[in-house]
mmCIF file of C-alpha atoms and ligand atoms in Angstrom:
data_model
loop_
_atom_site.group_PDB
_atom_site.id
_atom_site.type_symbol
_atom_site.label_atom_id
_atom_site.label_comp_id
_atom_site.label_asym_id
_atom_site.label_seq_id
_atom_site.Cartn_x
_atom_site.Cartn_y
_atom_site.Cartn_z
ATOM 1 C CA UNK A 27 -22.901 -27.113 17.808
ATOM 2 C CA UNK A 28 -20.901 -23.941 18.360
ATOM 3 C CA UNK A 29 -17.746 -23.402 16.274
ATOM 4 C CA UNK A 30 -16.149 -20.048 16.990
ATOM 5 C CA UNK A 31 -13.669 -18.553 14.481
ATOM 6 C CA UNK A 32 -11.039 -18.592 17.201
ATOM 7 C CA UNK A 33 -11.033 -19.968 20.761
ATOM 8 C CA UNK A 34 -8.143 -18.685 22.878
ATOM 9 C CA UNK A 35 -9.601 -19.890 26.168
ATOM 10 C CA UNK A 36 -8.695 -23.527 25.719
ATOM 11 C CA UNK A 37 -5.173 -22.571 24.650
ATOM 12 C CA UNK A 38 -4.835 -20.483 27.804
ATOM 13 C CA UNK A 39 -5.553 -23.520 30.007
ATOM 14 C CA UNK A 40 -2.462 -25.281 28.579
ATOM 15 C CA UNK A 41 -0.092 -22.444 29.488
ATOM 16 C CA UNK A 42 -1.875 -20.960 32.509
ATOM 17 C CA UNK A 43 0.515 -22.351 35.094
ATOM 18 C CA UNK A 44 3.635 -20.935 33.423
ATOM 19 C CA UNK A 45 1.964 -17.608 32.660
ATOM 20 C CA UNK A 46 0.817 -17.125 36.267
ATOM 21 C CA UNK A 47 4.269 -17.900 37.576
ATOM 22 C CA UNK A 48 6.179 -15.496 35.261
ATOM 23 C CA UNK A 49 3.672 -12.627 35.528
ATOM 24 C CA UNK A 50 3.719 -13.021 39.310
ATOM 25 C CA UNK A 51 7.498 -12.634 39.255
ATOM 26 C CA UNK A 52 7.269 -9.525 37.037
ATOM 27 C CA UNK A 53 4.626 -7.981 39.338
ATOM 28 C CA UNK A 54 6.905 -8.590 42.303
ATOM 29 C CA UNK A 55 9.885 -7.042 40.497
ATOM 30 C CA UNK A 56 7.808 -4.019 39.288
ATOM 31 C CA UNK A 57 10.154 -3.931 36.269
ATOM 32 C CA UNK A 58 7.756 -3.422 33.319
ATOM 33 C CA UNK A 59 9.550 -1.696 30.463
ATOM 34 C CA UNK A 60 12.029 -3.648 28.329
ATOM 35 C CA UNK A 61 14.562 -5.600 30.424
ATOM 36 C CA UNK A 62 15.699 -9.251 30.367
ATOM 37 C CA UNK A 63 12.421 -10.772 29.165
ATOM 38 C CA UNK A 64 12.440 -8.607 26.081
ATOM 39 C CA UNK A 65 16.111 -9.457 25.373
ATOM 40 C CA UNK A 66 15.372 -13.152 25.808
ATOM 41 C CA UNK A 67 12.403 -13.041 23.437
ATOM 42 C CA UNK A 68 14.471 -11.167 20.844
ATOM 43 C CA UNK A 69 17.083 -13.908 20.913
ATOM 44 C CA UNK A 70 14.481 -16.634 20.684
ATOM 45 C CA UNK A 71 12.616 -15.048 17.768
ATOM 46 C CA UNK A 72 15.845 -14.310 15.869
ATOM 47 C CA UNK A 73 16.783 -18.005 16.296
ATOM 48 C CA UNK A 74 13.282 -19.147 15.319
ATOM 49 C CA UNK A 75 13.247 -17.010 12.170
ATOM 50 C CA UNK A 76 16.888 -17.617 11.259
ATOM 51 C CA UNK A 77 17.967 -13.976 11.484
ATOM 52 C CA UNK A 78 20.872 -12.284 13.212
ATOM 53 C CA UNK A 79 18.729 -9.801 15.117
ATOM 54 C CA UNK A 80 15.203 -9.150 16.392
ATOM 55 C CA UNK A 81 13.885 -6.000 18.050
ATOM 56 C CA UNK A 82 10.766 -6.185 20.161
ATOM 57 C CA UNK A 83 8.214 -3.440 19.512
ATOM 58 C CA UNK A 84 4.779 -2.308 20.604
ATOM 59 C CA UNK A 85 2.673 -3.856 17.783
ATOM 60 C CA UNK A 86 2.793 -5.252 14.286
ATOM 61 C CA UNK A 87 1.730 -1.874 12.982
ATOM 62 C CA UNK A 88 4.635 -0.233 14.808
ATOM 63 C CA UNK A 89 6.949 -2.948 13.450
ATOM 64 C CA UNK A 90 6.063 -1.695 9.930
ATOM 65 C CA UNK A 91 6.318 1.955 10.910
ATOM 66 C CA UNK A 92 9.712 1.652 12.617
ATOM 67 C CA UNK A 93 11.027 -0.501 9.740
ATOM 68 C CA UNK A 94 10.191 2.213 7.223
ATOM 69 C CA UNK A 95 11.838 4.774 9.536
ATOM 70 C CA UNK A 96 14.931 2.567 9.930
ATOM 71 C CA UNK A 97 15.195 2.289 6.142
ATOM 72 C CA UNK A 98 14.948 6.094 5.951
ATOM 73 C CA UNK A 99 11.833 6.007 3.810
ATOM 74 C CA UNK A 100 9.710 9.165 3.989
ATOM 75 C CA UNK A 101 8.459 12.240 2.219
ATOM 76 C CA UNK A 102 8.562 11.999 -1.586
ATOM 77 C CA UNK A 103 9.316 8.268 -1.600
ATOM 78 C CA UNK A 104 7.179 5.530 -3.158
ATOM 79 C CA UNK A 105 6.647 2.134 -1.519
ATOM 80 C CA UNK A 106 5.111 -0.738 -3.472
ATOM 81 C CA UNK A 107 2.686 -3.158 -1.849
ATOM 82 C CA UNK A 108 -0.452 -5.174 -2.287
ATOM 83 C CA UNK A 109 -3.987 -3.721 -2.135
ATOM 84 C CA UNK A 110 -5.229 -6.943 -0.504
ATOM 85 C CA UNK A 111 -3.920 -6.776 3.080
ATOM 86 C CA UNK A 112 -4.735 -5.489 6.509
ATOM 87 C CA UNK A 113 -4.902 -1.668 6.684
ATOM 88 C CA UNK A 114 -1.667 -1.283 8.674
ATOM 89 C CA UNK A 115 0.562 -2.279 5.767
ATOM 90 C CA UNK A 116 -0.571 0.728 3.767
ATOM 91 C CA UNK A 117 -1.346 3.031 6.719
ATOM 92 C CA UNK A 118 2.276 2.868 7.864
ATOM 93 C CA UNK A 119 3.559 3.817 4.377
ATOM 94 C CA UNK A 120 1.375 6.919 4.358
ATOM 95 C CA UNK A 121 2.191 7.797 7.977
ATOM 96 C CA UNK A 122 5.918 8.169 7.193
ATOM 97 C CA UNK A 123 4.969 10.534 4.368
ATOM 98 C CA UNK A 124 5.582 8.131 1.494
ATOM 99 C CA UNK A 125 3.137 7.155 -1.234
ATOM 100 C CA UNK A 126 1.925 3.597 -1.747
ATOM 101 C CA UNK A 127 1.910 2.110 -5.255
ATOM 102 C CA UNK A 128 -0.182 -1.023 -5.537
ATOM 103 C CA UNK A 129 0.418 -4.227 -7.479
ATOM 104 C CA UNK A 130 -2.428 -6.703 -7.946
ATOM 105 C CA UNK A 131 -2.382 -10.156 -6.404
ATOM 106 C CA UNK A 132 -2.091 -13.739 -7.587
ATOM 107 C CA UNK A 133 -5.600 -15.264 -7.684
ATOM 108 C CA UNK A 134 -4.472 -18.596 -6.172
ATOM 109 C CA UNK A 135 -2.406 -17.364 -3.188
ATOM 110 C CA UNK A 136 -3.833 -13.854 -2.721
ATOM 111 C CA UNK A 137 -0.222 -12.605 -2.435
ATOM 112 C CA UNK A 138 1.416 -9.885 -4.566
ATOM 113 C CA UNK A 139 1.956 -11.043 -8.147
ATOM 114 C CA UNK A 140 5.684 -10.779 -9.060
ATOM 115 C CA UNK A 141 4.974 -10.565 -12.771
ATOM 116 C CA UNK A 142 2.722 -7.570 -12.295
ATOM 117 C CA UNK A 143 5.404 -6.078 -10.093
ATOM 118 C CA UNK A 144 7.952 -6.296 -12.878
ATOM 119 C CA UNK A 145 5.368 -4.791 -15.253
ATOM 120 C CA UNK A 146 4.794 -1.855 -12.905
ATOM 121 C CA UNK A 147 8.488 -0.978 -13.061
ATOM 122 C CA UNK A 148 8.568 -1.570 -16.796
ATOM 123 C CA UNK A 149 5.660 0.839 -17.412
ATOM 124 C CA UNK A 150 6.970 3.481 -14.992
ATOM 125 C CA UNK A 151 8.746 6.595 -16.280
ATOM 126 C CA UNK A 152 12.392 7.007 -15.256
ATOM 127 C CA UNK A 153 11.698 10.014 -12.947
ATOM 128 C CA UNK A 154 9.020 8.120 -10.977
ATOM 129 C CA UNK A 155 11.256 5.081 -10.744
ATOM 130 C CA UNK A 156 13.913 7.028 -8.864
ATOM 131 C CA UNK A 157 11.376 7.689 -6.098
ATOM 132 C CA UNK A 158 10.636 4.002 -5.454
ATOM 133 C CA UNK A 159 12.523 3.145 -2.271
ATOM 134 C CA UNK A 160 10.879 0.014 -0.953
ATOM 135 C CA UNK A 161 8.450 -2.839 -1.297
ATOM 136 C CA UNK A 162 6.284 -4.535 1.362
ATOM 137 C CA UNK A 163 5.224 -8.015 0.341
ATOM 138 C CA UNK A 164 2.588 -9.461 2.711
ATOM 139 C CA UNK A 165 2.629 -13.164 3.542
ATOM 140 C CA UNK A 166 -1.142 -13.368 3.658
ATOM 141 C CA UNK A 167 -2.982 -15.968 5.773
ATOM 142 C CA UNK A 168 0.367 -17.578 6.729
ATOM 143 C CA UNK A 169 1.736 -18.385 3.275
ATOM 144 C CA UNK A 170 4.869 -16.662 1.961
ATOM 145 C CA UNK A 171 4.672 -14.454 -1.116
ATOM 146 C CA UNK A 172 6.688 -15.607 -4.136
ATOM 147 C CA UNK A 173 9.926 -14.051 -2.915
ATOM 148 C CA UNK A 174 12.513 -15.141 -5.525
ATOM 149 C CA UNK A 175 11.268 -13.079 -8.474
ATOM 150 C CA UNK A 176 10.318 -10.276 -6.088
ATOM 151 C CA UNK A 177 13.822 -10.170 -4.578
ATOM 152 C CA UNK A 178 15.332 -10.175 -8.087
ATOM 153 C CA UNK A 179 13.220 -7.163 -9.065
ATOM 154 C CA UNK A 180 14.054 -5.405 -5.795
ATOM 155 C CA UNK A 181 17.766 -5.917 -6.356
ATOM 156 C CA UNK A 182 17.577 -4.780 -9.944
ATOM 157 C CA UNK A 183 16.007 -1.477 -8.871
ATOM 158 C CA UNK A 184 17.933 -1.249 -5.562
ATOM 159 C CA UNK A 185 14.960 -1.026 -3.200
ATOM 160 C CA UNK A 186 14.460 -2.191 0.379
ATOM 161 C CA UNK A 187 12.344 -5.273 1.025
ATOM 162 C CA UNK A 188 10.220 -5.147 4.200
ATOM 163 C CA UNK A 189 8.290 -8.398 4.752
ATOM 164 C CA UNK A 190 4.886 -7.982 6.398
ATOM 165 C CA UNK A 191 5.030 -11.331 8.194
ATOM 166 C CA UNK A 192 2.374 -10.429 10.767
ATOM 167 C CA UNK A 193 0.343 -13.498 9.770
ATOM 168 C CA UNK A 194 3.291 -15.765 8.975
ATOM 169 C CA UNK A 195 5.554 -16.572 11.892
ATOM 170 C CA UNK A 196 7.374 -19.786 11.033
ATOM 171 C CA UNK A 197 6.146 -19.870 7.432
ATOM 172 C CA UNK A 198 8.818 -20.809 4.907
ATOM 173 C CA UNK A 199 9.729 -19.982 1.332
ATOM 174 C CA UNK A 200 12.085 -22.564 -0.184
ATOM 175 C CA UNK A 201 13.413 -23.464 3.259
ATOM 176 C CA UNK A 202 13.861 -19.906 4.494
ATOM 177 C CA UNK A 203 11.680 -18.549 7.267
ATOM 178 C CA UNK A 204 9.417 -15.521 6.818
ATOM 179 C CA UNK A 205 11.231 -12.461 8.104
ATOM 180 C CA UNK A 206 14.661 -13.716 7.021
ATOM 181 C CA UNK A 207 14.280 -13.178 3.264
ATOM 182 C CA UNK A 208 13.982 -9.408 2.938
ATOM 183 C CA UNK A 209 15.945 -6.648 4.635
ATOM 184 C CA UNK A 210 13.456 -6.419 7.484
ATOM 185 C CA UNK A 211 10.644 -8.704 8.710
ATOM 186 C CA UNK A 212 7.633 -7.406 10.656
ATOM 187 C CA UNK A 213 5.656 -9.590 13.078
ATOM 188 C CA UNK A 214 2.582 -8.985 15.208
ATOM 189 C CA UNK A 215 1.726 -10.502 18.576
ATOM 190 C CA UNK A 216 -1.922 -9.404 18.320
ATOM 191 C CA UNK A 217 -3.890 -12.099 20.169
ATOM 192 C CA UNK A 218 -5.442 -13.599 17.011
ATOM 193 C CA UNK A 219 -2.089 -14.178 15.335
ATOM 194 C CA UNK A 220 -0.498 -17.649 15.631
ATOM 195 C CA UNK A 221 1.852 -16.332 18.314
ATOM 196 C CA UNK A 222 -0.245 -13.837 20.251
ATOM 197 C CA UNK A 223 0.476 -11.822 23.361
ATOM 198 C CA UNK A 224 -2.063 -10.865 26.077
ATOM 199 C CA UNK A 225 -2.463 -7.486 24.464
ATOM 200 C CA UNK A 226 -0.492 -5.668 21.749
ATOM 201 C CA UNK A 227 3.065 -6.410 20.740
ATOM 202 C CA UNK A 228 5.320 -7.034 17.762
ATOM 203 C CA UNK A 229 8.866 -7.647 16.621
ATOM 204 C CA UNK A 230 11.155 -6.751 13.738
ATOM 205 C CA UNK A 231 13.788 -9.193 12.383
ATOM 206 C CA UNK A 232 16.868 -8.309 10.340
ATOM 207 C CA UNK A 233 20.253 -9.652 9.337
ATOM 208 C CA UNK A 234 21.679 -6.134 8.997
ATOM 209 C CA UNK A 235 23.802 -4.763 11.861
ATOM 210 C CA UNK A 236 23.200 -1.248 10.562
ATOM 211 C CA UNK A 237 19.404 -1.579 10.463
ATOM 212 C CA UNK A 238 19.410 -3.294 13.844
ATOM 213 C CA UNK A 239 21.281 -0.399 15.401
ATOM 214 C CA UNK A 240 18.802 2.110 13.941
ATOM 215 C CA UNK A 241 15.791 0.091 15.081
ATOM 216 C CA UNK A 242 17.131 -0.107 18.638
ATOM 217 C CA UNK A 243 17.592 3.663 18.818
ATOM 218 C CA UNK A 244 14.317 4.600 17.025
ATOM 219 C CA UNK A 245 12.369 2.403 19.465
ATOM 220 C CA UNK A 246 13.224 4.765 22.322
ATOM 221 C CA UNK A 247 12.705 8.220 20.781
ATOM 222 C CA UNK A 248 15.950 8.001 18.821
ATOM 223 C CA UNK A 249 17.906 8.597 21.953
ATOM 224 C CA UNK A 250 21.544 7.498 22.296
ATOM 225 C CA UNK A 251 22.915 8.147 24.821
ATOM 226 C CA UNK A 252 19.833 8.759 26.952
ATOM 227 C CA UNK A 253 18.418 12.301 26.504
ATOM 228 C CA UNK A 254 20.602 13.007 23.431
ATOM 229 C CA UNK A 255 18.790 12.636 20.087
ATOM 230 C CA UNK A 256 20.521 12.494 16.703
ATOM 231 C CA UNK A 257 17.359 11.116 15.059
ATOM 232 C CA UNK A 258 13.658 11.310 15.848
ATOM 233 C CA UNK A 259 12.078 8.065 16.963
ATOM 234 C CA UNK A 260 9.082 7.231 19.102
ATOM 235 C CA UNK A 261 7.932 5.055 21.942
ATOM 236 C CA UNK A 262 7.821 1.666 20.174
ATOM 237 C CA UNK A 263 8.794 -0.433 23.221
ATOM 238 C CA UNK A 264 7.576 -3.932 24.035
ATOM 239 C CA UNK A 265 6.363 -4.599 27.592
ATOM 240 C CA UNK A 266 8.242 -7.099 29.756
ATOM 241 C CA UNK A 267 4.920 -8.814 30.546
ATOM 242 C CA UNK A 268 4.073 -9.331 26.896
ATOM 243 C CA UNK A 269 7.572 -10.548 26.051
ATOM 244 C CA UNK A 270 7.544 -13.106 28.909
ATOM 245 C CA UNK A 271 4.136 -14.438 27.837
ATOM 246 C CA UNK A 272 5.119 -14.668 24.168
ATOM 247 C CA UNK A 273 8.299 -16.583 25.218
ATOM 248 C CA UNK A 274 6.142 -19.139 26.986
ATOM 249 C CA UNK A 275 3.853 -19.513 23.980
ATOM 250 C CA UNK A 276 6.765 -19.814 21.547
ATOM 251 C CA UNK A 277 7.644 -23.186 23.083
ATOM 252 C CA UNK A 278 4.233 -24.461 21.913
ATOM 253 C CA UNK A 279 4.172 -22.773 18.535
ATOM 254 C CA UNK A 280 5.381 -25.670 16.391
ATOM 255 C CA UNK A 281 2.842 -28.032 17.948
ATOM 256 C CA UNK A 282 0.063 -25.479 17.401
ATOM 257 C CA UNK A 283 1.203 -24.922 13.803
ATOM 258 C CA UNK A 284 1.131 -28.667 13.156
ATOM 259 C CA UNK A 285 -2.459 -28.829 14.514
ATOM 260 C CA UNK A 286 -3.460 -25.996 12.186
ATOM 261 C CA UNK A 287 -1.865 -27.765 9.198
ATOM 262 C CA UNK A 288 -3.685 -30.990 10.103
ATOM 263 C CA UNK A 289 -6.957 -29.086 10.362
ATOM 264 C CA UNK A 290 -6.366 -27.514 6.952
ATOM 265 C CA UNK A 291 -5.613 -30.916 5.417
ATOM 266 C CA UNK A 292 -8.771 -32.358 7.000
ATOM 267 C CA UNK A 293 -10.897 -29.532 5.559
ATOM 268 C CA UNK A 294 -9.356 -30.212 2.129
ATOM 269 C CA UNK A 295 -10.354 -33.869 2.336
ATOM 270 C CA UNK A 296 -13.826 -33.120 3.695
ATOM 271 C CA UNK A 297 -14.508 -30.545 1.013
ATOM 272 C CA UNK A 298 -13.300 -32.891 -1.737
ATOM 273 C CA UNK A 299 -15.436 -35.713 -0.379
ATOM 274 C CA UNK A 300 -18.449 -33.424 -0.187
ATOM 275 C CA UNK A 301 -18.156 -32.689 -3.880
ATOM 276 C CA UNK A 302 -18.507 -28.939 -3.509
ATOM 277 C CA UNK A 303 -16.112 -28.050 -6.380
ATOM 278 C CA UNK A 304 -18.876 -26.254 -8.254
ATOM 279 C CA UNK A 305 -19.125 -23.620 -5.499
ATOM 280 C CA UNK A 306 -15.994 -23.738 -3.364
ATOM 281 C CA UNK A 307 -12.336 -23.154 -4.343
ATOM 282 C CA UNK A 308 -9.921 -24.541 -1.718
ATOM 283 C CA UNK A 309 -6.693 -22.768 -0.643
ATOM 284 C CA UNK A 310 -3.769 -23.366 -3.014
ATOM 285 C CA UNK A 311 -1.664 -26.350 -1.933
ATOM 286 C CA UNK A 312 2.020 -25.486 -1.514
ATOM 287 C CA UNK A 313 5.293 -27.312 -0.945
ATOM 288 C CA UNK A 314 6.418 -24.528 1.362
ATOM 289 C CA UNK A 315 5.564 -24.409 5.060
ATOM 290 C CA UNK A 316 2.158 -22.683 5.330
ATOM 291 C CA UNK A 317 1.227 -21.893 8.928
ATOM 292 C CA UNK A 318 -2.513 -21.319 8.314
ATOM 293 C CA UNK A 319 -3.145 -18.229 10.333
ATOM 294 C CA UNK A 320 -6.303 -18.424 8.277
ATOM 295 C CA UNK A 321 -7.921 -21.153 6.195
ATOM 296 C CA UNK A 322 -9.583 -19.173 3.425
ATOM 297 C CA UNK A 323 -11.925 -20.572 0.824
ATOM 298 C CA UNK A 324 -13.242 -18.762 -2.207
ATOM 299 C CA UNK A 325 -16.960 -18.895 -2.927
ATOM 300 C CA UNK A 326 -17.847 -18.545 -6.612
ATOM 301 C CA UNK A 327 -21.265 -17.222 -5.552
ATOM 302 C CA UNK A 328 -23.419 -16.354 -2.512
ATOM 303 C CA UNK A 329 -20.499 -15.743 -0.126
ATOM 304 C CA UNK A 330 -22.421 -13.283 2.047
ATOM 305 C CA UNK A 331 -25.542 -15.470 2.182
ATOM 306 C CA UNK A 332 -23.402 -18.442 3.195
ATOM 307 C CA UNK A 333 -21.731 -16.429 5.917
ATOM 308 C CA UNK A 334 -25.121 -15.390 7.278
ATOM 309 C CA UNK A 335 -26.309 -19.010 7.212
ATOM 310 C CA UNK A 336 -23.172 -20.272 9.003
ATOM 311 C CA UNK A 337 -23.624 -17.580 11.622
ATOM 312 C CA UNK A 338 -27.182 -18.787 12.263
ATOM 313 C CA UNK A 339 -25.850 -22.347 12.621
ATOM 314 C CA UNK A 340 -23.301 -21.265 15.279
ATOM 315 C CA UNK A 341 -20.264 -21.191 12.991
ATOM 316 C CA UNK A 342 -17.913 -18.234 13.075
ATOM 317 C CA UNK A 343 -16.280 -16.961 9.883
ATOM 318 C CA UNK A 344 -14.703 -13.710 8.703
ATOM 319 C CA UNK A 345 -13.968 -11.799 5.505
ATOM 320 C CA UNK A 346 -10.306 -10.831 5.162
ATOM 321 C CA UNK A 347 -10.793 -8.294 3.593
ATOM 322 C CA UNK A 348 -14.089 -6.869 2.319
ATOM 323 C CA UNK A 349 -12.684 -3.718 0.698
ATOM 324 C CA UNK A 350 -9.225 -3.550 -0.965
ATOM 325 C CA UNK A 351 -6.977 -0.713 0.211
ATOM 326 C CA UNK A 352 -6.965 1.198 -3.066
ATOM 327 C CA UNK A 353 -10.735 1.706 -2.679
ATOM 328 C CA UNK A 354 -10.635 2.939 0.944
ATOM 329 C CA UNK A 355 -12.063 6.396 1.455
ATOM 330 C CA UNK A 356 -8.976 7.635 3.326
ATOM 331 C CA UNK A 357 -6.769 6.843 0.267
ATOM 332 C CA UNK A 358 -9.079 8.505 -2.296
ATOM 333 C CA UNK A 359 -6.445 11.139 -2.986
ATOM 334 C CA UNK A 360 -4.125 8.466 -4.370
ATOM 335 C CA UNK A 361 -6.471 8.486 -7.385
ATOM 336 C CA UNK A 362 -7.133 4.787 -7.749
ATOM 337 C CA UNK A 363 -10.466 3.527 -9.072
ATOM 338 C CA UNK A 364 -12.698 0.471 -9.085
ATOM 339 C CA UNK A 365 -11.308 -1.875 -11.715
ATOM 340 C CA UNK A 366 -7.651 -0.931 -11.174
ATOM 341 C CA UNK A 367 -6.845 -4.184 -9.324
ATOM 342 C CA UNK A 368 -9.507 -6.659 -10.475
ATOM 343 C CA UNK A 369 -8.002 -9.736 -8.834
ATOM 344 C CA UNK A 370 -7.978 -8.120 -5.400
ATOM 345 C CA UNK A 371 -11.452 -6.745 -5.971
ATOM 346 C CA UNK A 372 -12.823 -10.164 -6.844
ATOM 347 C CA UNK A 373 -11.083 -11.734 -3.851
ATOM 348 C CA UNK A 374 -12.761 -9.161 -1.590
ATOM 349 C CA UNK A 375 -16.151 -10.384 -2.872
ATOM 350 C CA UNK A 376 -15.410 -14.121 -2.681
ATOM 351 C CA UNK A 377 -13.108 -15.015 0.226
ATOM 352 C CA UNK A 378 -14.254 -16.481 3.534
ATOM 353 C CA UNK A 379 -12.046 -17.543 6.466
ATOM 354 C CA UNK A 380 -13.221 -20.621 8.387
ATOM 355 C CA UNK A 381 -12.188 -21.690 11.889
ATOM 356 C CA UNK A 382 -8.784 -23.461 11.777
ATOM 357 C CA UNK A 383 -7.364 -22.826 15.268
ATOM 358 C CA UNK A 384 -5.292 -25.678 16.810
ATOM 359 C CA UNK A 385 -7.892 -26.870 19.315
ATOM 360 C CA UNK A 386 -10.649 -27.250 16.650
ATOM 361 C CA UNK A 387 -11.990 -30.828 16.719
ATOM 362 C CA UNK A 388 -12.715 -33.117 13.735
ATOM 363 C CA UNK A 389 -16.362 -33.166 14.828
ATOM 364 C CA UNK A 390 -16.486 -29.422 14.550
ATOM 365 C CA UNK A 391 -14.884 -29.581 11.095
ATOM 366 C CA UNK A 392 -17.371 -32.214 9.956
ATOM 367 C CA UNK A 393 -20.150 -29.905 11.149
ATOM 368 C CA UNK A 394 -18.740 -26.865 9.281
ATOM 369 C CA UNK A 395 -18.399 -28.706 5.968
ATOM 370 C CA UNK A 396 -21.770 -30.442 6.310
ATOM 371 C CA UNK A 397 -23.475 -27.079 6.882
ATOM 372 C CA UNK A 398 -21.745 -25.597 3.821
ATOM 373 C CA UNK A 399 -22.907 -28.577 1.801
ATOM 374 C CA UNK A 400 -26.443 -28.217 3.142
ATOM 375 C CA UNK A 401 -26.459 -24.540 2.200
ATOM 376 C CA UNK A 402 -25.502 -25.159 -1.425
ATOM 377 C CA UNK A 403 -27.705 -28.222 -1.781
ATOM 378 C CA UNK A 404 -30.759 -26.384 -0.614
ATOM 379 C CA UNK A 405 -30.034 -24.221 -3.627
ATOM 380 C CA UNK A 406 -32.066 -21.094 -2.986
HETATM 381 C C1 LIG B 606 -2.190 -7.989 12.185
HETATM 382 C C2 LIG B 606 -1.542 -7.394 11.005
HETATM 383 C C3 LIG B 606 -0.809 -6.210 11.107
HETATM 384 C C4 LIG B 606 -0.796 -5.327 12.312
HETATM 385 O O1 LIG B 606 -0.457 -5.907 13.518
HETATM 386 P P1 LIG B 606 -0.955 -5.250 14.907
HETATM 387 O O2 LIG B 606 -0.139 -5.996 15.905
HETATM 388 O O3 LIG B 606 -2.422 -5.522 15.030
HETATM 389 O O4 LIG B 606 -0.645 -3.805 14.885
HETATM 390 C C5 LIG B 606 -0.113 -5.800 9.989
HETATM 391 N N1 LIG B 606 -0.185 -6.447 8.824
HETATM 392 C C6 LIG B 606 -0.886 -7.586 8.687
HETATM 393 C C7 LIG B 606 -0.876 -8.296 7.387
HETATM 394 C C8 LIG B 606 -1.603 -8.086 9.771
HETATM 395 O O5 LIG B 606 -2.345 -9.200 9.612
#
């Protein structure tokens, strides 16, 4: 049996008719940049996330970059984030000229640990503290970071909160949607995200009129009116084609999310029934709405051998992420070392994402869990 990590082809069949119709219309109009489809998607995403505004942009990475620019974070500033995330979170901080400061993660959720955040501030000298301008919590795998204590710390030190919600569209924290909790929320429409475009795309959410106005100007080279520039922006625009396709997919998102949640629950039951507790740690169960962009287990041993075995048996899996950001070669000049963030470092050695996409069948899930059981029972 083949079980890919993600199968977008079957999803495409369910929306193909609508996609062909709308893209045909856009081709006929030859109107590709911004326009009514982008405006419509912005209104729909703002409503979906419970924010006042949304600004469509060229990618999730650019959503982070333009958010930092909108918040006027740059040279000499410090931005706090997690070392256990996709590269773009940290890359965008460095690209605006700021310096990342890492805080280790919670071992159960893999999200930034609010107690260690408070400790970072506590241990920081007063001069350094004045340079801290923002924090980027990441809602990893589709589960929100613990935002209440984080927001409290951010308010205490008067810093901007930029949610990296690239993996978490529709996720909730105590009833509030990802992207509506901080000052800015960053989303990605990369095809493997729960709401993916047919190419690159992203969006930024905010409740602030001021930040919304800055985002809208920065997105088109900082120009307002056209060809007059008070600030320096870039080309961060979202294509009409991508916006129209994402709008179509948004109508299906809640059904797809429900299917992911059901798949996650089925894995939990299958793993418990298989009695694999000695080897496998299941994802932390939460009251909040988890959208399962990934279903990630922790292997207490032999993660890489298991992955190899699953690959041979036709089962796709992935390691998010194999090397924490503080140990990446390109950030060596930040001066971090092995051992600085032990929880993230251990996660990098133990996590494995299994297929959880909406169209996955229960037969495929039975097969995945039975193969994992077979691997550990053969015991070599
Ligand atoms: C995917 C992702 C991004 C970047 O999004 P792109 O659209 O690929 O640029 C940023 N942060 C996280 C946590 C992501 O998963």
